[in-house]
């Protein structure tokens, strides 16, 4: 509707002087009425002929990366607009296709106009926009759409915007690497090492000092003797990003000791997405050859063990009654699955595949964003030339000699599959609800065979064989709420149910030896039937479930350069673990040597286990048992952020208070141990202060100090032994007197971002530990044991360097190339308690490497579809286990690795990917003194993949 004032203004500008003013006014009114009547019809006709699309995106602060709510987003020249929601997102539907210009305005920020947006009919285009806080004189900024898309959302932007020291890996980076799971992707992070292909060490600290979260919430560990979560459980195709935070802030859990690794699963895309990929791989040490293999049952290709691996029903509740008769014993022995010997297997290629679908849909009046993804991988690994030994220290000669040394090989077939379903929706303009669900499952079916000499009890030449099948799973369901009240108040919270399982059903271990005649002649190999641990079947299970909830409130005060905020919240997590280990030893003193020379499948096929046969005995192994753990952690925090103090300082400070309660109950099958209870109840105040100094627009200096805690893993408090698979290996026993450790953390880091996608940084860090928990190997008169002890203290310090640089600044022809690298050099020293039996009183902390270096060269074609990357990693020698007098410490030696990946477009939506992993095939070596305790190689892996993404 036009007002009379508008009509009058139109008449005043009507051309011609001869027409009477009253007639002119009348004609204008009539023409406007006609236009008003025909405009809707014309618009409808135009809409019917011109296709439309949608534009969605997010508006953030260019400096802090925080979401900007209530910003006005306008389509220039079309009168269409919207206001951003609580998380900075906006949605513009029914925009006519063509070239579009967007203008964004928000009080306290410099207006921005984004030009050159090409919108195709039927398309949903994502356009993120970063606003700069307004100076005293406002001036509108105009950028192109391509430049704006490249300016936000990258890993370096996340690193630059973070309040503390953060390193991020995005899905795009993972796609350009040969990494198939989160553990492999973590190898690219500054100061990170990965042990056994799954356990993450940050800054050379042991695995206990790294915590893992999924979508911001702690994940339980499925490992019975490790606190750290094995990251090989998470397929990389399901991940949106992997973020490593090295600086503690009060809104993080208090046992953030060395770093926190946060895995973010994929979020729903702006438009409908379909993607499929499949890969076939070749392991030079396995594929096409003969490798030790374990028999499979039923659905184990889906990581689901069949009933054939269950504890035999003849064992009842798992215990052997004291009144068991010989017939009962024979029935139990005959009921075990008759599988003991690795079979020669012809290995098959590694196979994997994944599928992803995502987009938005309508459910009644509500729009729902969704993403669903599935992945599956079947792989084979070989440890070729596998050598294992213990080190026996000879005091008189001051030297180490091999003890119980064996050489052989092992083969492992692995299955890993995972899936996720994530949903989210907006209710009004200020409330977002998201439901994130994920499930990952893996299984390793391993066969090991080696030969050597058992110096223990002078048993002589021996052959050992093991069949092991281990299943692990991780599940998580999270309901998350984000709500904004006006422009100053933000509320968020989540409730998460998570759980893990680990099952090793029906593991078999058997030992054959060659007995010597008085003449010195060696008899053929025969089952060592007189030893309790020479024929063992064991069953172990672990289940852990956790419930967690958190709520946070943020108040933003002032605006522009003077904006500051206060944040407070609380969290509660309760965890329940049930674990059991039930080994059964089979013995015989009645079988003849000729009978014991038979293959195990013949000895235990029932011919010697008839009801009246007197050959076998069976016992519960006294080192087994059950334990339960109940843990609760309640925390609350308050923190304030002053991002523009004195124009250059950004200060984040506050404290967290956590109360930790733990109750571990152990029930051993050994009557001399009985029941043992370990209880812990600690309340800790954990302060944190971070000062970020903006030196220039592209340079920042970060300084931080904080205090955190490191708590013992449940199993470390269980004072019963976990028996090794076989004679000659090290046993582990817990220590119910282990205490939690306190850590003081200090960091300083200079960062320079000279151009988009480039960074140069140099930092230093130091940590001071009180009562750190260390893994120690004990020298005993019997079997060697590994346990856990508190040292009096320790310190850890080092420097970090990171560089990423495009080569186009040196020559235009080098524009597609970029180099990147990071290096961490560190030192640590343990302070032992008086009277400690450690052999080396000035050693580094267990697991601490003196250096970690990552480097790479990347190529990206101008159109962006063809890429190539070369990656290199080397980790310095680090303490594998601390020795006690008279034995020295065990070290894992330095090892280098190199990976190469190449992505090429094929046709239409198809592309190919060629990966080369572990190209150097350097051996893994653990050395104690002059003795190699462990040595093996895993082979080079080549793979070819094809993906389809329309």
Short mmCIF file of N, CA, C and O in Angstrom, two decimals, residues 775-893:
data_model
loop_
_atom_site.label_atom_id
_atom_site.label_comp_id
_atom_site.label_asym_id
_atom_site.label_seq_id
_atom_site.Cartn_x
_atom_site.Cartn_y
_atom_site.Cartn_z
N UNK A 775 53.88 -47.22 34.88
CA UNK A 775 53.90 -48.67 34.68
C UNK A 775 55.31 -49.18 34.95
O UNK A 775 56.26 -48.71 34.34
N UNK A 776 55.43 -50.15 35.84
CA UNK A 776 56.74 -50.64 36.27
C UNK A 776 56.76 -52.16 36.15
O UNK A 776 55.78 -52.83 36.49
N UNK A 777 57.88 -52.70 35.66
CA UNK A 777 58.07 -54.15 35.61
C UNK A 777 58.90 -54.57 36.82
O UNK A 777 59.97 -54.02 37.08
N UNK A 778 58.40 -55.57 37.54
CA UNK A 778 59.03 -56.03 38.77
C UNK A 778 59.93 -57.23 38.50
O UNK A 778 59.61 -58.10 37.70
N UNK A 779 61.03 -57.27 39.20
CA UNK A 779 61.91 -58.44 39.15
C UNK A 779 61.52 -59.36 40.31
O UNK A 779 61.61 -58.98 41.47
N UNK A 780 61.03 -60.55 39.97
CA UNK A 780 60.59 -61.50 40.99
C UNK A 780 61.26 -62.84 40.76
O UNK A 780 61.85 -63.10 39.72
N UNK A 781 61.15 -63.69 41.77
CA UNK A 781 61.74 -65.02 41.64
C UNK A 781 60.95 -65.91 40.70
O UNK A 781 61.47 -66.87 40.15
N UNK A 782 59.66 -65.58 40.49
CA UNK A 782 58.84 -66.36 39.58
C UNK A 782 58.70 -65.65 38.25
O UNK A 782 59.65 -65.09 37.70
N UNK A 783 57.47 -65.69 37.71
CA UNK A 783 57.21 -65.05 36.43
C UNK A 783 57.32 -63.53 36.56
O UNK A 783 57.00 -62.95 37.60
N UNK A 784 57.80 -62.91 35.50
CA UNK A 784 57.96 -61.45 35.51
C UNK A 784 56.59 -60.79 35.54
O UNK A 784 55.65 -61.23 34.87
N UNK A 785 56.47 -59.70 36.30
CA UNK A 785 55.19 -59.03 36.48
C UNK A 785 55.30 -57.55 36.17
O UNK A 785 56.35 -56.94 36.33
N UNK A 786 54.19 -57.00 35.73
CA UNK A 786 54.07 -55.57 35.46
C UNK A 786 52.98 -55.02 36.37
O UNK A 786 51.91 -55.61 36.51
N UNK A 787 53.25 -53.85 36.99
CA UNK A 787 52.27 -53.27 37.89
C UNK A 787 52.29 -51.75 37.76
O UNK A 787 52.96 -51.20 36.88
N UNK A 788 51.57 -51.06 38.66
CA UNK A 788 51.41 -49.61 38.60
C UNK A 788 51.81 -49.01 39.94
O UNK A 788 51.45 -49.53 41.00
N UNK A 789 52.53 -47.90 39.89
CA UNK A 789 52.99 -47.25 41.11
C UNK A 789 52.93 -45.73 40.93
O UNK A 789 53.05 -45.22 39.80
N UNK A 790 52.78 -45.03 42.06
CA UNK A 790 52.90 -43.57 42.06
C UNK A 790 54.36 -43.19 42.26
O UNK A 790 55.01 -43.68 43.19
N UNK A 791 54.87 -42.34 41.40
CA UNK A 791 56.17 -41.70 41.66
C UNK A 791 55.92 -40.47 42.51
O UNK A 791 54.79 -40.02 42.67
N UNK A 792 57.00 -39.92 43.06
CA UNK A 792 56.83 -38.72 43.89
C UNK A 792 56.47 -37.51 43.05
O UNK A 792 55.67 -36.66 43.45
N UNK A 793 57.04 -37.43 41.86
CA UNK A 793 56.75 -36.29 40.98
C UNK A 793 57.45 -36.47 39.65
O UNK A 793 58.21 -37.42 39.42
N UNK A 794 57.18 -35.56 38.74
CA UNK A 794 57.82 -35.57 37.43
C UNK A 794 57.59 -34.23 36.77
O UNK A 794 56.70 -33.46 37.17
N UNK A 795 58.43 -33.92 35.78
CA UNK A 795 58.18 -32.73 34.97
C UNK A 795 58.35 -33.09 33.50
O UNK A 795 59.05 -34.04 33.14
N UNK A 796 57.67 -32.32 32.68
CA UNK A 796 57.68 -32.53 31.24
C UNK A 796 57.66 -31.16 30.58
O UNK A 796 56.85 -30.30 30.94
N UNK A 797 58.56 -30.95 29.63
CA UNK A 797 58.61 -29.65 28.97
C UNK A 797 59.13 -29.82 27.55
O UNK A 797 59.79 -30.82 27.22
N UNK A 798 58.82 -28.85 26.70
CA UNK A 798 59.26 -28.95 25.31
C UNK A 798 58.83 -27.76 24.49
O UNK A 798 58.23 -26.80 24.99
N UNK A 799 59.16 -27.82 23.21
CA UNK A 799 58.80 -26.75 22.26
C UNK A 799 58.12 -27.40 21.06
O UNK A 799 58.39 -28.56 20.71
N UNK A 800 57.23 -26.63 20.42
CA UNK A 800 56.50 -27.08 19.25
C UNK A 800 56.63 -26.07 18.13
O UNK A 800 56.56 -24.85 18.37
N UNK A 801 56.80 -26.56 16.93
CA UNK A 801 56.88 -25.72 15.74
C UNK A 801 55.89 -26.26 14.71
O UNK A 801 55.84 -27.46 14.46
N UNK A 802 55.13 -25.38 14.10
CA UNK A 802 54.19 -25.77 13.05
C UNK A 802 54.30 -24.78 11.90
O UNK A 802 54.38 -23.56 12.11
N UNK A 803 54.28 -25.29 10.66
CA UNK A 803 54.34 -24.44 9.48
C UNK A 803 53.48 -25.04 8.39
O UNK A 803 53.42 -26.26 8.22
N UNK A 804 52.76 -24.19 7.69
CA UNK A 804 51.99 -24.58 6.51
C UNK A 804 52.08 -23.41 5.54
O UNK A 804 51.71 -22.29 5.87
N UNK A 805 52.60 -23.67 4.34
CA UNK A 805 52.90 -22.59 3.41
C UNK A 805 52.60 -23.01 1.98
O UNK A 805 53.01 -24.08 1.53
N UNK A 806 51.87 -22.17 1.26
CA UNK A 806 51.66 -22.37 -0.16
C UNK A 806 52.89 -21.90 -0.93
O UNK A 806 53.50 -20.89 -0.59
N UNK A 807 53.26 -22.63 -1.99
CA UNK A 807 54.47 -22.30 -2.74
C UNK A 807 54.20 -21.33 -3.88
O UNK A 807 55.13 -20.95 -4.59
N UNK A 808 52.96 -20.94 -4.07
CA UNK A 808 52.65 -20.01 -5.14
C UNK A 808 53.28 -18.65 -4.97
O UNK A 808 53.48 -17.92 -5.95
N UNK A 809 53.62 -18.28 -3.74
CA UNK A 809 54.26 -16.97 -3.52
C UNK A 809 55.69 -16.94 -4.05
O UNK A 809 56.26 -15.87 -4.25
N UNK A 810 56.29 -18.12 -4.30
CA UNK A 810 57.64 -18.17 -4.84
C UNK A 810 57.63 -18.19 -6.37
O UNK A 810 58.51 -17.62 -7.01
N UNK A 811 56.66 -18.86 -6.95
CA UNK A 811 56.53 -18.90 -8.41
C UNK A 811 55.11 -19.31 -8.74
O UNK A 811 54.54 -20.20 -8.09
N UNK A 812 54.53 -18.66 -9.75
CA UNK A 812 53.14 -18.94 -10.09
C UNK A 812 52.95 -20.42 -10.46
O UNK A 812 51.91 -21.01 -10.17
N UNK A 813 53.96 -21.02 -11.10
CA UNK A 813 53.84 -22.41 -11.50
C UNK A 813 53.74 -23.35 -10.31
O UNK A 813 53.32 -24.50 -10.46
N UNK A 814 54.14 -22.88 -9.13
CA UNK A 814 54.09 -23.71 -7.92
C UNK A 814 52.80 -23.51 -7.13
O UNK A 814 52.67 -24.07 -6.03
N UNK A 815 51.86 -22.75 -7.66
CA UNK A 815 50.63 -22.44 -6.93
C UNK A 815 49.87 -23.68 -6.46
O UNK A 815 49.27 -23.67 -5.38
N UNK A 816 49.84 -24.78 -7.22
CA UNK A 816 49.10 -25.95 -6.74
C UNK A 816 49.75 -26.66 -5.56
O UNK A 816 49.15 -27.56 -4.98
N UNK A 817 50.98 -26.29 -5.22
CA UNK A 817 51.73 -27.03 -4.19
C UNK A 817 51.73 -26.29 -2.86
O UNK A 817 51.77 -25.05 -2.82
N UNK A 818 51.73 -27.05 -1.80
CA UNK A 818 51.89 -26.48 -0.46
C UNK A 818 52.67 -27.48 0.39
O UNK A 818 52.58 -28.70 0.19
N UNK A 819 53.44 -26.96 1.32
CA UNK A 819 54.19 -27.79 2.25
C UNK A 819 53.68 -27.55 3.66
O UNK A 819 53.19 -26.47 3.98
N UNK A 820 53.77 -28.57 4.47
CA UNK A 820 53.33 -28.44 5.85
C UNK A 820 54.15 -29.37 6.72
O UNK A 820 54.68 -30.39 6.26
N UNK A 821 54.28 -29.00 7.96
CA UNK A 821 55.04 -29.83 8.88
C UNK A 821 54.90 -29.33 10.30
O UNK A 821 54.51 -28.18 10.55
N UNK A 822 55.17 -30.20 11.23
CA UNK A 822 55.21 -29.81 12.64
C UNK A 822 56.23 -30.69 13.34
O UNK A 822 56.47 -31.83 12.95
N UNK A 823 56.83 -30.12 14.34
CA UNK A 823 57.85 -30.83 15.11
C UNK A 823 57.71 -30.48 16.58
O UNK A 823 57.46 -29.31 16.92
N UNK A 824 57.82 -31.48 17.41
CA UNK A 824 57.79 -31.28 18.86
C UNK A 824 59.02 -31.93 19.46
O UNK A 824 59.29 -33.12 19.22
N UNK A 825 59.77 -31.17 20.22
CA UNK A 825 60.95 -31.66 20.93
C UNK A 825 60.68 -31.50 22.42
O UNK A 825 60.29 -30.41 22.87
N UNK A 826 60.83 -32.56 23.18
CA UNK A 826 60.43 -32.52 24.58
C UNK A 826 61.35 -33.36 25.45
O UNK A 826 62.06 -34.24 24.96
N UNK A 827 61.29 -33.08 26.73
CA UNK A 827 62.06 -33.80 27.75
C UNK A 827 61.16 -34.02 28.96
O UNK A 827 60.24 -33.25 29.23
N UNK A 828 61.44 -35.09 29.69
CA UNK A 828 60.76 -35.31 30.96
C UNK A 828 61.70 -36.02 31.90
O UNK A 828 62.66 -36.68 31.46
N UNK A 829 61.44 -35.88 33.19
CA UNK A 829 62.26 -36.55 34.19
C UNK A 829 61.37 -36.92 35.36
O UNK A 829 60.60 -36.10 35.86
N UNK A 830 61.49 -38.17 35.77
CA UNK A 830 60.69 -38.68 36.87
C UNK A 830 61.40 -38.43 38.19
O UNK A 830 62.63 -38.47 38.26
N UNK A 831 60.63 -38.15 39.24
CA UNK A 831 61.17 -38.03 40.59
C UNK A 831 60.58 -39.18 41.41
O UNK A 831 59.39 -39.18 41.72
N UNK A 832 61.42 -40.14 41.73
CA UNK A 832 60.94 -41.36 42.36
C UNK A 832 60.83 -41.21 43.87
O UNK A 832 61.49 -40.36 44.48
N UNK A 833 59.99 -42.05 44.45
CA UNK A 833 59.84 -42.05 45.90
C UNK A 833 61.06 -42.67 46.55
O UNK A 833 61.73 -43.53 45.96
N UNK A 834 61.41 -42.28 47.76
CA UNK A 834 62.57 -42.87 48.44
C UNK A 834 62.42 -44.38 48.56
O UNK A 834 61.34 -44.90 48.85
N UNK A 835 63.50 -45.10 48.30
CA UNK A 835 63.48 -46.55 48.39
C UNK A 835 62.93 -47.24 47.17
O UNK A 835 62.75 -48.46 47.17
N UNK A 836 62.64 -46.49 46.10
CA UNK A 836 62.12 -47.11 44.88
C UNK A 836 63.15 -48.07 44.31
O UNK A 836 64.36 -47.83 44.34
N UNK A 837 62.63 -49.19 43.71
CA UNK A 837 63.52 -50.20 43.14
C UNK A 837 63.84 -49.95 41.69
O UNK A 837 64.41 -50.80 41.02
N UNK A 838 63.47 -48.79 41.17
CA UNK A 838 63.70 -48.53 39.74
C UNK A 838 65.18 -48.56 39.42
O UNK A 838 66.02 -48.06 40.18
N UNK A 839 65.51 -49.13 38.28
CA UNK A 839 66.92 -49.25 37.88
C UNK A 839 67.50 -47.90 37.50
O UNK A 839 68.65 -47.61 37.75
N UNK A 840 66.70 -47.06 36.84
CA UNK A 840 67.16 -45.76 36.36
C UNK A 840 66.42 -44.66 37.10
O UNK A 840 65.24 -44.43 36.86
N UNK A 841 67.08 -43.98 37.98
CA UNK A 841 66.42 -42.97 38.80
C UNK A 841 66.32 -41.62 38.10
O UNK A 841 65.77 -40.68 38.65
N UNK A 842 66.85 -41.50 36.89
CA UNK A 842 66.76 -40.25 36.16
C UNK A 842 66.15 -40.46 34.77
O UNK A 842 66.43 -39.73 33.84
N UNK A 843 65.31 -41.45 34.64
CA UNK A 843 64.74 -41.78 33.35
C UNK A 843 63.60 -40.81 33.00
O UNK A 843 63.02 -40.16 33.86
N UNK A 844 63.22 -40.76 31.69
CA UNK A 844 62.01 -40.03 31.29
C UNK A 844 60.76 -40.77 31.78
O UNK A 844 60.82 -41.92 32.22
N UNK A 845 59.62 -40.11 31.66
CA UNK A 845 58.35 -40.73 32.01
C UNK A 845 58.03 -41.83 31.00
O UNK A 845 58.43 -41.77 29.84
N UNK A 846 57.29 -42.84 31.45
CA UNK A 846 56.90 -43.94 30.56
C UNK A 846 56.05 -43.39 29.42
O UNK A 846 55.10 -42.64 29.63
N UNK A 847 56.42 -43.75 28.19
CA UNK A 847 55.68 -43.35 27.00
C UNK A 847 56.11 -42.03 26.41
O UNK A 847 55.61 -41.64 25.35
N UNK A 848 57.04 -41.31 27.06
CA UNK A 848 57.43 -39.99 26.58
C UNK A 848 58.54 -40.09 25.54
O UNK A 848 59.62 -40.60 25.81
N UNK A 849 58.25 -39.58 24.33
CA UNK A 849 59.23 -39.57 23.25
C UNK A 849 59.98 -38.24 23.25
O UNK A 849 59.39 -37.20 23.55
N UNK A 850 61.27 -38.23 22.91
CA UNK A 850 62.01 -36.96 22.92
C UNK A 850 61.67 -36.05 21.74
O UNK A 850 61.90 -34.85 21.80
N UNK A 851 61.12 -36.62 20.67
CA UNK A 851 60.73 -35.79 19.53
C UNK A 851 59.68 -36.51 18.69
O UNK A 851 59.60 -37.74 18.65
N UNK A 852 58.86 -35.70 18.02
CA UNK A 852 57.87 -36.17 17.05
C UNK A 852 57.90 -35.20 15.88
O UNK A 852 57.81 -33.98 16.07
N UNK A 853 58.04 -35.73 14.66
CA UNK A 853 58.10 -34.88 13.47
C UNK A 853 57.09 -35.39 12.44
O UNK A 853 57.06 -36.60 12.14
N UNK A 854 56.27 -34.49 11.92
CA UNK A 854 55.35 -34.77 10.82
C UNK A 854 55.64 -33.80 9.69
O UNK A 854 55.88 -32.61 9.94
N UNK A 855 55.62 -34.27 8.47
CA UNK A 855 55.84 -33.39 7.33
C UNK A 855 55.07 -33.87 6.13
O UNK A 855 54.66 -35.05 6.06
N UNK A 856 54.87 -32.98 5.16
CA UNK A 856 54.14 -33.40 3.98
C UNK A 856 54.21 -32.39 2.87
O UNK A 856 54.55 -31.21 3.06
N UNK A 857 53.88 -32.86 1.68
CA UNK A 857 53.78 -32.04 0.48
C UNK A 857 52.44 -32.35 -0.16
O UNK A 857 52.11 -33.52 -0.37
N UNK A 858 51.67 -31.30 -0.47
CA UNK A 858 50.33 -31.49 -1.03
C UNK A 858 50.22 -30.79 -2.38
O UNK A 858 50.79 -29.71 -2.59
N UNK A 859 49.49 -31.42 -3.28
CA UNK A 859 49.19 -30.86 -4.60
C UNK A 859 47.69 -30.81 -4.77
O UNK A 859 46.98 -31.78 -4.47
N UNK A 860 47.17 -29.68 -5.23
CA UNK A 860 45.75 -29.53 -5.51
C UNK A 860 45.60 -28.81 -6.83
O UNK A 860 46.07 -27.68 -7.00
N UNK A 861 44.96 -29.46 -7.80
CA UNK A 861 44.76 -28.85 -9.11
C UNK A 861 43.85 -27.64 -8.99
O UNK A 861 43.11 -27.48 -8.02
N UNK A 862 43.91 -26.78 -10.00
CA UNK A 862 43.16 -25.53 -9.96
C UNK A 862 41.67 -25.76 -9.79
O UNK A 862 40.99 -25.05 -9.06
N UNK A 863 41.14 -26.79 -10.47
CA UNK A 863 39.71 -27.06 -10.35
C UNK A 863 39.38 -27.79 -9.06
O UNK A 863 38.21 -27.95 -8.72
N UNK A 864 40.40 -28.27 -8.33
CA UNK A 864 40.20 -28.82 -7.00
C UNK A 864 39.86 -30.29 -6.94
O UNK A 864 39.82 -30.87 -5.87
N UNK A 865 39.67 -30.97 -8.08
CA UNK A 865 39.26 -32.37 -8.02
C UNK A 865 40.44 -33.32 -7.96
O UNK A 865 40.32 -34.42 -7.43
N UNK A 866 41.58 -32.96 -8.52
CA UNK A 866 42.76 -33.82 -8.48
C UNK A 866 43.68 -33.35 -7.37
O UNK A 866 44.06 -32.18 -7.31
N UNK A 867 44.04 -34.26 -6.45
CA UNK A 867 44.92 -33.92 -5.34
C UNK A 867 45.92 -35.04 -5.12
O UNK A 867 45.67 -36.19 -5.49
N UNK A 868 47.03 -34.69 -4.51
CA UNK A 868 48.05 -35.67 -4.15
C UNK A 868 48.72 -35.20 -2.87
O UNK A 868 48.92 -34.00 -2.67
N UNK A 869 49.05 -36.15 -2.00
CA UNK A 869 49.66 -35.80 -0.71
C UNK A 869 50.70 -36.85 -0.35
O UNK A 869 50.47 -38.06 -0.49
N UNK A 870 51.86 -36.37 0.10
CA UNK A 870 52.91 -37.24 0.64
C UNK A 870 53.07 -36.89 2.11
O UNK A 870 53.24 -35.70 2.47
N UNK A 871 53.01 -37.89 2.99
CA UNK A 871 53.04 -37.67 4.43
C UNK A 871 54.20 -38.47 5.04
O UNK A 871 54.41 -39.64 4.70
N UNK A 872 54.90 -37.83 5.97
CA UNK A 872 56.04 -38.46 6.65
C UNK A 872 55.90 -38.26 8.15
O UNK A 872 55.47 -37.19 8.62
N UNK A 873 56.25 -39.30 8.91
CA UNK A 873 56.17 -39.23 10.37
C UNK A 873 57.33 -40.00 10.98
O UNK A 873 57.70 -41.08 10.49
N UNK A 874 57.93 -39.42 12.02
CA UNK A 874 58.96 -40.12 12.77
C UNK A 874 58.77 -39.81 14.25
O UNK A 874 58.48 -38.67 14.63
N UNK A 875 58.91 -40.84 15.08
CA UNK A 875 58.76 -40.71 16.53
C UNK A 875 60.04 -41.19 17.17
O UNK A 875 60.56 -42.27 16.84
N UNK A 876 60.57 -40.43 18.10
CA UNK A 876 61.83 -40.78 18.76
C UNK A 876 61.69 -41.92 19.75
O UNK A 876 60.59 -42.37 20.09
N UNK A 877 62.82 -42.40 20.22
CA UNK A 877 62.87 -43.50 21.17
C UNK A 877 62.17 -43.10 22.47
O UNK A 877 62.42 -42.03 23.03
N UNK A 878 61.31 -43.98 22.98
CA UNK A 878 60.57 -43.66 24.19
C UNK A 878 60.50 -44.86 25.13
O UNK A 878 60.58 -46.01 24.69
N UNK A 879 60.33 -44.58 26.43
CA UNK A 879 60.27 -45.63 27.45
C UNK A 879 59.01 -46.45 27.24
O UNK A 879 57.90 -45.92 27.23
N UNK A 880 59.18 -47.74 27.08
CA UNK A 880 58.05 -48.66 26.88
C UNK A 880 57.57 -49.22 28.22
O UNK A 880 56.38 -49.36 28.45
N UNK A 881 58.51 -49.52 29.10
CA UNK A 881 58.19 -49.97 30.46
C UNK A 881 59.40 -49.70 31.33
O UNK A 881 60.55 -49.88 30.91
N UNK A 882 59.16 -49.25 32.56
CA UNK A 882 60.26 -48.97 33.49
C UNK A 882 60.70 -50.27 34.15
O UNK A 882 59.88 -51.07 34.61
N UNK A 883 62.01 -50.48 34.20
CA UNK A 883 62.56 -51.68 34.82
C UNK A 883 62.92 -51.44 36.28
O UNK A 883 63.13 -50.30 36.70
N UNK A 884 62.97 -52.51 37.05
CA UNK A 884 63.43 -52.42 38.44
C UNK A 884 64.74 -53.19 38.56
O UNK A 884 65.05 -54.07 37.76
N UNK A 885 65.53 -52.81 39.56
CA UNK A 885 66.84 -53.44 39.73
C UNK A 885 66.73 -54.95 39.74
O UNK A 885 65.86 -55.52 40.39
N UNK A 886 67.62 -55.60 39.00
CA UNK A 886 68.78 -55.02 38.29
C UNK A 886 68.53 -54.77 36.81
O UNK A 886 69.45 -54.50 36.07
N UNK A 887 67.29 -54.91 36.34
CA UNK A 887 67.01 -54.82 34.92
C UNK A 887 66.85 -53.38 34.47
O UNK A 887 66.24 -52.57 35.16
N UNK A 888 67.35 -53.05 33.26
CA UNK A 888 67.21 -51.68 32.74
C UNK A 888 65.80 -51.44 32.20
O UNK A 888 64.99 -52.36 32.10
N UNK A 889 65.52 -50.18 31.84
CA UNK A 889 64.24 -49.83 31.26
C UNK A 889 64.14 -50.38 29.83
O UNK A 889 65.15 -50.57 29.14
N UNK A 890 62.90 -50.60 29.39
CA UNK A 890 62.65 -51.03 28.01
C UNK A 890 62.25 -49.82 27.18
O UNK A 890 61.42 -49.00 27.62
N UNK A 891 62.84 -49.70 25.98
CA UNK A 891 62.57 -48.58 25.09
C UNK A 891 62.01 -49.06 23.77
O UNK A 891 62.49 -50.06 23.20
N UNK A 892 61.00 -48.34 23.27
CA UNK A 892 60.58 -48.53 21.88
C UNK A 892 61.42 -47.61 21.02
O UNK A 892 61.42 -46.39 21.23
N UNK A 893 62.12 -48.16 20.04
CA UNK A 893 63.07 -47.39 19.26
C UNK A 893 62.36 -46.48 18.25
O UNK A 893 61.19 -46.69 17.91
#
